[in-house]
Short mmCIF file of N, CA, C and O in Angstrom, two decimals:
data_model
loop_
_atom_site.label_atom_id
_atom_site.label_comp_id
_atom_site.label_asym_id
_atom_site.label_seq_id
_atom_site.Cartn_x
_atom_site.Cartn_y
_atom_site.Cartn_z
N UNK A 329 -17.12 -29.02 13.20
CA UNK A 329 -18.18 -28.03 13.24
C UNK A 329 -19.34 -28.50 12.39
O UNK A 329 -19.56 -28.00 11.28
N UNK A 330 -20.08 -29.45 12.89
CA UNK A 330 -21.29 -30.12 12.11
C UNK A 330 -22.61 -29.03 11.86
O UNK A 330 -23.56 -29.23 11.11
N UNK A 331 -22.31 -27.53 12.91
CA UNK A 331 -23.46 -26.90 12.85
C UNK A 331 -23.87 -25.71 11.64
O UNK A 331 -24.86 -25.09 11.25
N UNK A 332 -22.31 -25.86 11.31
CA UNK A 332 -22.01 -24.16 10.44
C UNK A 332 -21.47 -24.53 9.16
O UNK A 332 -20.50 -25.28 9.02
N UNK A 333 -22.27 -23.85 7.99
CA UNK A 333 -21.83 -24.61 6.63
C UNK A 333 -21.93 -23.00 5.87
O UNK A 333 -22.97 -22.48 5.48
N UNK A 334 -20.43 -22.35 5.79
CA UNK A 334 -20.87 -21.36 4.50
C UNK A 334 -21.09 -21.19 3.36
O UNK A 334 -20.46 -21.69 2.43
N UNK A 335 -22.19 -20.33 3.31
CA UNK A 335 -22.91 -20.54 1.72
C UNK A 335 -22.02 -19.78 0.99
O UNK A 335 -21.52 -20.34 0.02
N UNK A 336 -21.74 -18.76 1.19
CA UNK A 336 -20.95 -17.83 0.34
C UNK A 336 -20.53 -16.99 0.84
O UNK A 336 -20.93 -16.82 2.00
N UNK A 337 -19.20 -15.70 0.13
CA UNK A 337 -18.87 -14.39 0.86
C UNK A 337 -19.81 -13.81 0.82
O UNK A 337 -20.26 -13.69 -0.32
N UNK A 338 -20.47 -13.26 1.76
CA UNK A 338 -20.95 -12.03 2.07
C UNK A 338 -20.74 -10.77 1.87
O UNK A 338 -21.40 -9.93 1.25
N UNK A 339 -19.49 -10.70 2.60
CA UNK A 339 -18.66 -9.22 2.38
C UNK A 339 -17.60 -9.38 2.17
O UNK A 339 -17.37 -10.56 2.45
N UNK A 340 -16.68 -8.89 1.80
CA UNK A 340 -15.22 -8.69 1.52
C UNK A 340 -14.51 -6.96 1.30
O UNK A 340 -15.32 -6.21 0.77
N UNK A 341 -13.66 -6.55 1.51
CA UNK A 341 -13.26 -5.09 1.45
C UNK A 341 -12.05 -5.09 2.58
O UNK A 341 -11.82 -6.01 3.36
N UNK A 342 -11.41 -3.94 2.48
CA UNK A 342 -9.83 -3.63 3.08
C UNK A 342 -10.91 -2.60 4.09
O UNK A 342 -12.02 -2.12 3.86
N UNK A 343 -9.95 -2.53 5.34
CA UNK A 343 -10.06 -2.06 6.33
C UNK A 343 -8.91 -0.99 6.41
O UNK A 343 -7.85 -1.32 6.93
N UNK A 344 -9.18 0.99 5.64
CA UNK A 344 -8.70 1.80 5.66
C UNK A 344 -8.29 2.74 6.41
O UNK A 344 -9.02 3.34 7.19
N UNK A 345 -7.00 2.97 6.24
CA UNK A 345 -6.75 3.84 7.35
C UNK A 345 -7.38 5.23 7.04
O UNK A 345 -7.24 5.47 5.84
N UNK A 346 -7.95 6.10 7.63
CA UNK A 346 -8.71 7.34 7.68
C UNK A 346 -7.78 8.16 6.81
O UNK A 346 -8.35 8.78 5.92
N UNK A 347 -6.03 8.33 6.91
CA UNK A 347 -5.91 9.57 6.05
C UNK A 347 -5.82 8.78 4.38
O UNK A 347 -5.70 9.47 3.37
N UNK A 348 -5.91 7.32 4.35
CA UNK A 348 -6.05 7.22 2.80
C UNK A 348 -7.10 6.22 2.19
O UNK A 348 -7.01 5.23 1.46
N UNK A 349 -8.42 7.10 2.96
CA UNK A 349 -9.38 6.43 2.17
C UNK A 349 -10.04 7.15 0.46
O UNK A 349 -10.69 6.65 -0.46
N UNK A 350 -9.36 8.67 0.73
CA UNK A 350 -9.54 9.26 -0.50
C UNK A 350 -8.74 8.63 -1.77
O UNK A 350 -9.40 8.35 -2.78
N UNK A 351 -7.33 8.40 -1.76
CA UNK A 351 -6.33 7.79 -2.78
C UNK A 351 -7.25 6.29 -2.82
O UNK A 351 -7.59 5.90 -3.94
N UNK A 352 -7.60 5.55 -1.75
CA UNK A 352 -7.85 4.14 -1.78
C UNK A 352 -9.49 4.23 -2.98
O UNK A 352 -9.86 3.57 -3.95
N UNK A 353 -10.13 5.52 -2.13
CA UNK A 353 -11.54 5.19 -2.77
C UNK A 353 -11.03 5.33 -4.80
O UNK A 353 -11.37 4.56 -5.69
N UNK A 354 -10.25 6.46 -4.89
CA UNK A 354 -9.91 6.99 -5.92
C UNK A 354 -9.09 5.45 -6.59
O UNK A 354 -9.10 5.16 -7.79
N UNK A 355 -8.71 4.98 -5.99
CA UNK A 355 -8.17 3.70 -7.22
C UNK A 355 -9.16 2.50 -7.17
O UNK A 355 -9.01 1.95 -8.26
N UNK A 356 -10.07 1.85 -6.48
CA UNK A 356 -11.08 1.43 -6.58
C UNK A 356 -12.30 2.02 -7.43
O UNK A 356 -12.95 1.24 -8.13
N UNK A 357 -12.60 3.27 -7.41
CA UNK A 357 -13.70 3.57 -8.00
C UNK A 357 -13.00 4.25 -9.52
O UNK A 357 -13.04 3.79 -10.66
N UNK A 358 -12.63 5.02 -9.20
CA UNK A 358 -11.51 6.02 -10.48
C UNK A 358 -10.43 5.59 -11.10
O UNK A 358 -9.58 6.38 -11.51
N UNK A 359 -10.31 4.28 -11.26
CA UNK A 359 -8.89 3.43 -11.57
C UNK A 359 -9.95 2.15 -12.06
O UNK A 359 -10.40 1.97 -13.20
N UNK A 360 -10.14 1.54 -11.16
CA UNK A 360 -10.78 -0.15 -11.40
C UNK A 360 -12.44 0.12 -12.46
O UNK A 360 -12.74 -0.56 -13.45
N UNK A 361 -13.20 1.15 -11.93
CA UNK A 361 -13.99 1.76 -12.49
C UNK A 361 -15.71 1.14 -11.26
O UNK A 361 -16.89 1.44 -11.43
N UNK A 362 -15.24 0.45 -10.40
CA UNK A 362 -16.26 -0.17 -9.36
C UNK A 362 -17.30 1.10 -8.87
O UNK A 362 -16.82 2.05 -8.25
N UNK A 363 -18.19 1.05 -9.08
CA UNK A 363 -19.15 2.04 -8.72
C UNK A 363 -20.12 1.77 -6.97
O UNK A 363 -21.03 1.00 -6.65
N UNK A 364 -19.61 2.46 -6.49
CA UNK A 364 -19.85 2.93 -4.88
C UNK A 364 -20.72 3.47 -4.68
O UNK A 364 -21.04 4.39 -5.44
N UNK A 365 -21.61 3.11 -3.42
CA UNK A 365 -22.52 4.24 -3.30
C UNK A 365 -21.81 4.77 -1.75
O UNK A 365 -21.11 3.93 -1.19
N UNK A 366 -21.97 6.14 -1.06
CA UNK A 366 -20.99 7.05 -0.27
C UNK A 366 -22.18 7.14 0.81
O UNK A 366 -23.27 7.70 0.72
N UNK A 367 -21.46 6.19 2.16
CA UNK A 367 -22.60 6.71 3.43
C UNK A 367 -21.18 7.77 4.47
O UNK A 367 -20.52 7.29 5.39
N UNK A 368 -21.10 8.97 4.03
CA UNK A 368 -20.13 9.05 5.01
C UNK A 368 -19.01 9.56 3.88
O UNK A 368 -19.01 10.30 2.89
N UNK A 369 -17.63 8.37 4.92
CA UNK A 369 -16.86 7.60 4.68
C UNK A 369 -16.51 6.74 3.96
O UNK A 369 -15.53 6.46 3.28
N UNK A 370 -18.04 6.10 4.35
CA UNK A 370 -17.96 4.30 4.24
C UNK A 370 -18.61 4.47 2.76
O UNK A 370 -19.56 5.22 2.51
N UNK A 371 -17.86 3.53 1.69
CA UNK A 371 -18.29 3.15 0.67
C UNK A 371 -18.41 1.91 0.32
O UNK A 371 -17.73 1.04 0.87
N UNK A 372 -19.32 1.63 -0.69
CA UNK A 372 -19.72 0.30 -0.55
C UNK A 372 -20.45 -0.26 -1.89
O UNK A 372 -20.77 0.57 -2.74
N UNK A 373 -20.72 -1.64 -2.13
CA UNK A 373 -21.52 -1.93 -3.48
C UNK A 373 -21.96 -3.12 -3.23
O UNK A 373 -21.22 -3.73 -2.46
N UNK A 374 -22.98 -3.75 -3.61
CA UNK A 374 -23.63 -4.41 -3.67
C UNK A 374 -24.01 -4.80 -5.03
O UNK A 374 -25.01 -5.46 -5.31
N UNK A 375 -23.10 -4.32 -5.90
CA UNK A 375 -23.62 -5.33 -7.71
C UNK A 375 -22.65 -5.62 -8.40
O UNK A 375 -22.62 -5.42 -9.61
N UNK A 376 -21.33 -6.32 -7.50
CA UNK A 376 -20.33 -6.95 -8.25
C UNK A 376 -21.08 -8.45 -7.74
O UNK A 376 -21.86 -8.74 -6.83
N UNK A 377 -20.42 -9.20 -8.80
CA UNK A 377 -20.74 -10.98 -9.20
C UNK A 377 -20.15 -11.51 -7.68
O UNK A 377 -19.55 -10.77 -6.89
N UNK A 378 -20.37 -12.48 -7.52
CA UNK A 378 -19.69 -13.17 -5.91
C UNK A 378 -18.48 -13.53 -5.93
O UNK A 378 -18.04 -13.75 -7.06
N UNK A 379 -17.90 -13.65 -5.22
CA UNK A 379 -16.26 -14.49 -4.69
C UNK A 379 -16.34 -16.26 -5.55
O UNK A 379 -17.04 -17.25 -5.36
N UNK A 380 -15.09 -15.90 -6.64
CA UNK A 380 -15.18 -17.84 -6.80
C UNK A 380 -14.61 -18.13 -6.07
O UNK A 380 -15.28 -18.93 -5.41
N UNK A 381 -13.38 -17.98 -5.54
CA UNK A 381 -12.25 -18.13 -4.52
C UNK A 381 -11.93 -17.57 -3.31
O UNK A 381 -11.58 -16.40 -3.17
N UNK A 382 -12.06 -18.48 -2.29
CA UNK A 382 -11.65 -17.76 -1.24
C UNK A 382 -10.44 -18.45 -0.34
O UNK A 382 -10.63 -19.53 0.21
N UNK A 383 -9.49 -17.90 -0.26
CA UNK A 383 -8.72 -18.77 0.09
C UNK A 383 -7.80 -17.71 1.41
O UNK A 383 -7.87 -16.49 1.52
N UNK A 384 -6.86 -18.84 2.41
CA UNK A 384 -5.69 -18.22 2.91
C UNK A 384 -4.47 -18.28 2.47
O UNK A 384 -3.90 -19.35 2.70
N UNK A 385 -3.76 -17.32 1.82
CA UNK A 385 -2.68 -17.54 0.77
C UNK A 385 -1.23 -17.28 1.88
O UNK A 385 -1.03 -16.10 2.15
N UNK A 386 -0.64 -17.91 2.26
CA UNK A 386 0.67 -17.36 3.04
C UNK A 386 1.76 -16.30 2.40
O UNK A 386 1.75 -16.01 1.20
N UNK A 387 2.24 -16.03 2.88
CA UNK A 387 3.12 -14.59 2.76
C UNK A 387 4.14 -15.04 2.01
O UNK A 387 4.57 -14.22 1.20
N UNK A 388 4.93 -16.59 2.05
CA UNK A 388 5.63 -16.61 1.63
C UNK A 388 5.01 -16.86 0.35
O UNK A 388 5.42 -16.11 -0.54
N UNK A 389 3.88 -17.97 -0.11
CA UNK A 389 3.59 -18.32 -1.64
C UNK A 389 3.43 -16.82 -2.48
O UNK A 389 3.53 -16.66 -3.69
N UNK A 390 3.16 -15.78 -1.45
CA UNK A 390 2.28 -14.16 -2.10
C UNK A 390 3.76 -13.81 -2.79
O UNK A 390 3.75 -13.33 -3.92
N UNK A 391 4.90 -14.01 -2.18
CA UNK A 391 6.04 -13.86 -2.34
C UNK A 391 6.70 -14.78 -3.76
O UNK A 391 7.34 -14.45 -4.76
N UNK A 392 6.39 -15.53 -3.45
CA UNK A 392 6.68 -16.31 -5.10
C UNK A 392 6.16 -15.87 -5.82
O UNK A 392 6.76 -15.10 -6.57
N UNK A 393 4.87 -16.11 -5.98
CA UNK A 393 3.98 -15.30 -7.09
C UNK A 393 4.45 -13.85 -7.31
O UNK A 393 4.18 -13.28 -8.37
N UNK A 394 4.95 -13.43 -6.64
CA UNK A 394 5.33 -12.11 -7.05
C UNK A 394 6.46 -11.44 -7.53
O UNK A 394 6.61 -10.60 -8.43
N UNK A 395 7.73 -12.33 -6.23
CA UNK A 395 8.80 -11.97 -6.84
C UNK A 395 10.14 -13.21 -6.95
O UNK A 395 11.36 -13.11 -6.80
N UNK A 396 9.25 -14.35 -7.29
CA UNK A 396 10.29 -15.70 -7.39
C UNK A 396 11.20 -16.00 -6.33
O UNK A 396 12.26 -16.61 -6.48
N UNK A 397 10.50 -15.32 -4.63
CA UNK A 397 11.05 -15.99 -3.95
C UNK A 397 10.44 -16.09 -2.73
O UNK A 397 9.77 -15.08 -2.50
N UNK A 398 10.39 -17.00 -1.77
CA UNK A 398 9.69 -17.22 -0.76
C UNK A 398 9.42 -15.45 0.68
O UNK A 398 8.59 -15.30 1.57
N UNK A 399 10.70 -14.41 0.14
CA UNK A 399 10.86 -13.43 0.92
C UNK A 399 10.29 -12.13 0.58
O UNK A 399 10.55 -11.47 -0.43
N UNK A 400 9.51 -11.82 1.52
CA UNK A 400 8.65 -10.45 0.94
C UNK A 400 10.11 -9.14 1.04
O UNK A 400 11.01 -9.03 1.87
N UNK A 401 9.87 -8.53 0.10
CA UNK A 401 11.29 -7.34 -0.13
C UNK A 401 10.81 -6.42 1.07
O UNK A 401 9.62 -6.15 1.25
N UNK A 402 11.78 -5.98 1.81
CA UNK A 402 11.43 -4.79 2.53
C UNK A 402 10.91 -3.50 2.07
O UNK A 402 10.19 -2.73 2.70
N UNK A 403 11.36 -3.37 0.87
CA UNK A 403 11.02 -2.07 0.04
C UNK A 403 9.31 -1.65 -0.39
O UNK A 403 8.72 -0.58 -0.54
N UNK A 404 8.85 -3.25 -0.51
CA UNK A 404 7.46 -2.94 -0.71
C UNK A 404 6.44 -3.48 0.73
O UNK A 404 6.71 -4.47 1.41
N UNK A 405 5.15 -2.49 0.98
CA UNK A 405 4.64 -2.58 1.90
C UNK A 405 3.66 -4.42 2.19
O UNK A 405 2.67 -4.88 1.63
N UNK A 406 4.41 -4.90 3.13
CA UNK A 406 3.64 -5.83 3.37
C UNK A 406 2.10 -6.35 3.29
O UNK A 406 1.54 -6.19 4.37
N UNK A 407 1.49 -6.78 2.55
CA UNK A 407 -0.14 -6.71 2.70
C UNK A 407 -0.95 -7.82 3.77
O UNK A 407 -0.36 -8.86 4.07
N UNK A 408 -1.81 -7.65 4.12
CA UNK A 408 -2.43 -8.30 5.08
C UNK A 408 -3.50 -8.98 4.55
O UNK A 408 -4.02 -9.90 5.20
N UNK A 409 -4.11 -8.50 2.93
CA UNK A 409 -4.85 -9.09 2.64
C UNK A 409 -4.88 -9.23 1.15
O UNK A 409 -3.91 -8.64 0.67
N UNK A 410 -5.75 -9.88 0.09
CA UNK A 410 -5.53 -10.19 -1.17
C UNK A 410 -6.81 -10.10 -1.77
O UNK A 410 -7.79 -10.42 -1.11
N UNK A 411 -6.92 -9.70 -2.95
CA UNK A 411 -8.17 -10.11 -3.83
C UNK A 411 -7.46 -9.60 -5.19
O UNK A 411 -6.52 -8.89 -5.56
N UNK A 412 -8.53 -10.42 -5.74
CA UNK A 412 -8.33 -10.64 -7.33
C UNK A 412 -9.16 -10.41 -7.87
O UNK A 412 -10.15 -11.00 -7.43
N UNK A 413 -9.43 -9.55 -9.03
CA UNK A 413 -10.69 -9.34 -10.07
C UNK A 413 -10.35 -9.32 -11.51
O UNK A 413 -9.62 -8.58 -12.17
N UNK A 414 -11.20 -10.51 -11.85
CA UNK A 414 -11.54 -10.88 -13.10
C UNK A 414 -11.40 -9.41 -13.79
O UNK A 414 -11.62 -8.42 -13.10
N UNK A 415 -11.04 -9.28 -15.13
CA UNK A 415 -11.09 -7.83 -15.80
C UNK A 415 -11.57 -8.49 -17.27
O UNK A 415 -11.45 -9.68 -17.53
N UNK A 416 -12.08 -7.61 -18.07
CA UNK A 416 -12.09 -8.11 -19.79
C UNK A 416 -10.90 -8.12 -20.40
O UNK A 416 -10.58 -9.02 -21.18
N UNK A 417 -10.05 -6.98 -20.04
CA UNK A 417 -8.41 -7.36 -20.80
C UNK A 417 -7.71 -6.62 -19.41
O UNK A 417 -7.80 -5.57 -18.78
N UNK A 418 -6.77 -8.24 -19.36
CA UNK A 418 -5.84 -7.49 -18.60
C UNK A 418 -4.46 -6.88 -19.16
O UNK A 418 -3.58 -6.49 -18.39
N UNK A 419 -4.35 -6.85 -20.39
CA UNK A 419 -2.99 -6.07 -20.88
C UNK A 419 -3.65 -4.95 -20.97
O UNK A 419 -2.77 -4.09 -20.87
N UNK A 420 -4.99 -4.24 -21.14
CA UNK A 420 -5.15 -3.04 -21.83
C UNK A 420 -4.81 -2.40 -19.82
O UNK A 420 -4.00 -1.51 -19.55
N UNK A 421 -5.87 -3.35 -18.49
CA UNK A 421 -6.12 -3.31 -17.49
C UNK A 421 -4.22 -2.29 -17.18
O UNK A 421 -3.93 -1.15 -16.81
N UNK A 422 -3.47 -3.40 -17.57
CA UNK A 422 -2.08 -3.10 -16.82
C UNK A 422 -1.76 -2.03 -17.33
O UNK A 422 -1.25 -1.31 -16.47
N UNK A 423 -1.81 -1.42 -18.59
CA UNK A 423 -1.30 -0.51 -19.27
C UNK A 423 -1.93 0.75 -18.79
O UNK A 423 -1.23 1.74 -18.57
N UNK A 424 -3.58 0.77 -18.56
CA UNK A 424 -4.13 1.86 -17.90
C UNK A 424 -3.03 2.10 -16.07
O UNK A 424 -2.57 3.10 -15.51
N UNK A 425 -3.02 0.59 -15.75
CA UNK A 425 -2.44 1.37 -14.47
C UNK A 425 -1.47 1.78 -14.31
O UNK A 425 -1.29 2.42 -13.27
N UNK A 426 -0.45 1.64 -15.18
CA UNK A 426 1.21 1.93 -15.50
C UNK A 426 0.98 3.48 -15.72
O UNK A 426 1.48 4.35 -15.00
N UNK A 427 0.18 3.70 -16.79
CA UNK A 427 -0.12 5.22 -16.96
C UNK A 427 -0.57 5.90 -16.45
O UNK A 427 -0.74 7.02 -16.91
N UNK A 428 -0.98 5.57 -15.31
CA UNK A 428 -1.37 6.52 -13.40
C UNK A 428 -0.59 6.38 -12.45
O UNK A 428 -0.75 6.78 -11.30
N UNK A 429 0.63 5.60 -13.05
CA UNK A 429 1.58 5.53 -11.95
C UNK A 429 2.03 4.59 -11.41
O UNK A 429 3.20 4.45 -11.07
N UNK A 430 0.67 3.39 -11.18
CA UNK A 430 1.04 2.03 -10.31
C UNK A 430 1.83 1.30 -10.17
O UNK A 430 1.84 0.55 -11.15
N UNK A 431 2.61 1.02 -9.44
CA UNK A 431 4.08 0.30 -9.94
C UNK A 431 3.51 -1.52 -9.81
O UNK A 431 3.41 -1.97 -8.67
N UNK A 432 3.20 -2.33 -10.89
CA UNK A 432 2.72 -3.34 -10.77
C UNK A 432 4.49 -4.39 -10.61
O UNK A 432 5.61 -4.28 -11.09
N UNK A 433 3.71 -5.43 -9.57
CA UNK A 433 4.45 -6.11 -9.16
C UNK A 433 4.78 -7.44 -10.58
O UNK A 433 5.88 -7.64 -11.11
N UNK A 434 3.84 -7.97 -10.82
CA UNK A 434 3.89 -8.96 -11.99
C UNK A 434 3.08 -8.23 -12.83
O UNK A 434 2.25 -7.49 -12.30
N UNK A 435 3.17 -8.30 -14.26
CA UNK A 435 2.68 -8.06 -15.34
C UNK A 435 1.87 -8.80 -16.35
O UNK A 435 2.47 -8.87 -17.43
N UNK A 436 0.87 -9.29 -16.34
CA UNK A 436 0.23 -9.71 -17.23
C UNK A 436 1.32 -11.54 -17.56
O UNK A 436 1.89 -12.01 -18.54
N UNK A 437 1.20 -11.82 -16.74
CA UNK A 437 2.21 -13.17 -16.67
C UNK A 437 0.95 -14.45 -16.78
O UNK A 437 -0.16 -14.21 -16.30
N UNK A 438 1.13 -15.29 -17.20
CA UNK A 438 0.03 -16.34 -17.83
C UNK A 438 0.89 -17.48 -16.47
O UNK A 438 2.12 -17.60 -16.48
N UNK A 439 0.00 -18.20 -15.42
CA UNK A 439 0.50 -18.86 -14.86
C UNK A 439 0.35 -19.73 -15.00
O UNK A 439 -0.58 -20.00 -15.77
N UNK A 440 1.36 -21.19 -14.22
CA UNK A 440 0.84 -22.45 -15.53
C UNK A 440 -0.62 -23.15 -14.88
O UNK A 440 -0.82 -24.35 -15.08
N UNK A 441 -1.35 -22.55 -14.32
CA UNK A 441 -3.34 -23.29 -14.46
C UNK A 441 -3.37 -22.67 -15.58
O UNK A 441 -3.99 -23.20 -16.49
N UNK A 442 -2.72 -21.38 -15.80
CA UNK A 442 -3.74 -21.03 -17.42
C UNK A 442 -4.33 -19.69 -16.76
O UNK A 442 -4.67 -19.01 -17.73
N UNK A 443 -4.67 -18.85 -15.38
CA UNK A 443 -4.59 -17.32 -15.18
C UNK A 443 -3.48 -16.80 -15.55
O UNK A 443 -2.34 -17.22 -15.31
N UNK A 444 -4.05 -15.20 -16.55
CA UNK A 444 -3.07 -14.52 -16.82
C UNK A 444 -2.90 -13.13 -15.67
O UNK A 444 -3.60 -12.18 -16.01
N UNK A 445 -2.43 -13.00 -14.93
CA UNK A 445 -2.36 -12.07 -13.96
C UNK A 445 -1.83 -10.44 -14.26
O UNK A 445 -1.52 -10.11 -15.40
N UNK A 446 -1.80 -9.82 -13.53
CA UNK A 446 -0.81 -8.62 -12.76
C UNK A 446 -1.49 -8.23 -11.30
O UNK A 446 -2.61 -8.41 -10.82
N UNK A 447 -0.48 -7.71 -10.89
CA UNK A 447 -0.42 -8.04 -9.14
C UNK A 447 0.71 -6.34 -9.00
O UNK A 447 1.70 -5.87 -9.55
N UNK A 448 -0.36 -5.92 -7.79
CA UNK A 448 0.11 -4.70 -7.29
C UNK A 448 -0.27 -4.87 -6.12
O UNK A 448 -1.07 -5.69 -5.69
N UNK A 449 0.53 -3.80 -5.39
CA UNK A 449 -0.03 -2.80 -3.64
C UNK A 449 -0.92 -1.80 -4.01
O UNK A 449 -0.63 -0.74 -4.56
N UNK A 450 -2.36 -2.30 -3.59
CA UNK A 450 -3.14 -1.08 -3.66
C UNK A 450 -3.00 0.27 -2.53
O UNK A 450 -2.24 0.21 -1.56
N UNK A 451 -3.65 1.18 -2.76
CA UNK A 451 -3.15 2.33 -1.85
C UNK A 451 -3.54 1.62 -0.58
O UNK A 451 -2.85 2.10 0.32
N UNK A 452 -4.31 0.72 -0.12
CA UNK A 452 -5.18 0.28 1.16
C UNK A 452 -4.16 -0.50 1.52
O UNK A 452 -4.28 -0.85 2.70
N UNK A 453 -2.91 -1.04 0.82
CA UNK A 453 -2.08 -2.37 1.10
C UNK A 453 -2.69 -3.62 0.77
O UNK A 453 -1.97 -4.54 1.16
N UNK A 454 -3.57 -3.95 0.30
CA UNK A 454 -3.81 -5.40 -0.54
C UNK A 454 -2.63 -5.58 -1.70
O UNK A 454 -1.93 -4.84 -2.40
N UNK A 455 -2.80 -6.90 -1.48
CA UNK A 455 -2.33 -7.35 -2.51
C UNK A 455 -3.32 -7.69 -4.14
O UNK A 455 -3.89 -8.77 -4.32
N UNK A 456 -3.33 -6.77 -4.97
CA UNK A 456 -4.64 -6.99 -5.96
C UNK A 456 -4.00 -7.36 -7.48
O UNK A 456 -3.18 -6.89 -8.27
N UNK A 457 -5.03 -8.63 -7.37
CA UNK A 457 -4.75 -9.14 -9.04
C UNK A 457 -5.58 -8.62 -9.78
O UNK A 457 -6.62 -8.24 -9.24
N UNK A 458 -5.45 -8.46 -10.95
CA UNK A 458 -6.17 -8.25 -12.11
C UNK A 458 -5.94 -9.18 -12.94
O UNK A 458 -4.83 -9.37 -13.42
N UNK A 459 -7.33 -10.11 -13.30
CA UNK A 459 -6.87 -11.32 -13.92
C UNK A 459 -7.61 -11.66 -14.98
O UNK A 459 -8.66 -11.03 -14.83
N UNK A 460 -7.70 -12.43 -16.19
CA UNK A 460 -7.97 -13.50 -16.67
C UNK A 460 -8.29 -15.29 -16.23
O UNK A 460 -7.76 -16.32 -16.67
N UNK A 461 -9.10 -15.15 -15.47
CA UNK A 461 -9.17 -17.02 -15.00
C UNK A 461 -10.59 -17.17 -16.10
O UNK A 461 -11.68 -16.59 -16.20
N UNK A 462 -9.95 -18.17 -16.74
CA UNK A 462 -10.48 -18.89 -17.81
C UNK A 462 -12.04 -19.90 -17.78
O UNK A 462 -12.94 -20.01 -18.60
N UNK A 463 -11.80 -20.52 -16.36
CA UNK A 463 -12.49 -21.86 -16.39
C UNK A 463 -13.60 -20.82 -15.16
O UNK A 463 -14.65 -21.34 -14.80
N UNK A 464 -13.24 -19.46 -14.66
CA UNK A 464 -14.35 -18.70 -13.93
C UNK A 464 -15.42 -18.10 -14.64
O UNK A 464 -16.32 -17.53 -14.03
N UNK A 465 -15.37 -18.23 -16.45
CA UNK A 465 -16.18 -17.23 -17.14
C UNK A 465 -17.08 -17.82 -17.77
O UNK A 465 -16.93 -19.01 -18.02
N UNK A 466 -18.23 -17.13 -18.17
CA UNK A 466 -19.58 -17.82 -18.56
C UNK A 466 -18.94 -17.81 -20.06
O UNK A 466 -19.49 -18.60 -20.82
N UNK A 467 -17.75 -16.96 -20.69
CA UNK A 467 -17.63 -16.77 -22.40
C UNK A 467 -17.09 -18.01 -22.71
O UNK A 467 -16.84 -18.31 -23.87
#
């Protein structure tokens, strides 16, 4: 494809099912603290920093990373998609979400590049990190 060169993400966001875009908006905006502006339905932002990473992660690696084995558990809902956001602390990050309930999959685990993670099912079904990546920050 010599014609098409992408510059960057554009857009990114989960594709909600109608009865849980209230819980979904509510842990994105009221949980993460991401500020939305409301056409509708449809919510949206335009003043988070860009995508460093964009990648296709397979189901089974999502599965290691998560639960040390190539097999997603039946018990938790399969995700279709992934993102990760940089946070200022992710132990204080994990501890706020433990105390609303979230059942986080990994915990604040330091992987060996040197990201310190936690990894949940958001209400939308992503798979969402909350991270520390080191070599992504201007500090």
């Amino acid at each position: 494809m010599d014609g098409m060169k992408i510059l960057f993400v554009a857009g990114f966001g989960s594709i909600v099912r109608d009865e849980l875009v209230n819980d979904t908006s509510h842990f994105y905006q009221g949980v993460l603290g991401i500020e939305f502006e409301h056409v509708g339905d449809y919510v949206h932002t335009g003043n988070l920093d860009g995508v460093k990473h964009f990648a296709l992660w397979p189901l089974s690696q999502a599965a290691e990373s998560c639960f040390g084995t190539p097999h997603w558990p039946s018990d938790v809902p399969e995700p279709r998609t992934w993102i990760e956001m940089d946070v200022d602390d992710v132990v204080e990050a994990t501890k706020e979400l433990v105390a609303q309930g979230y059942r986080c999959l990994v915990s604040n685990r330091e992987e060996p590049w040197g990201q310190t993670v936690t990894r949940l099912i958001s209400p939308d079904g992503a798979l969402m990190g909350l991270t520390r990546t080191p070599w992504m920050r201007n500090d």
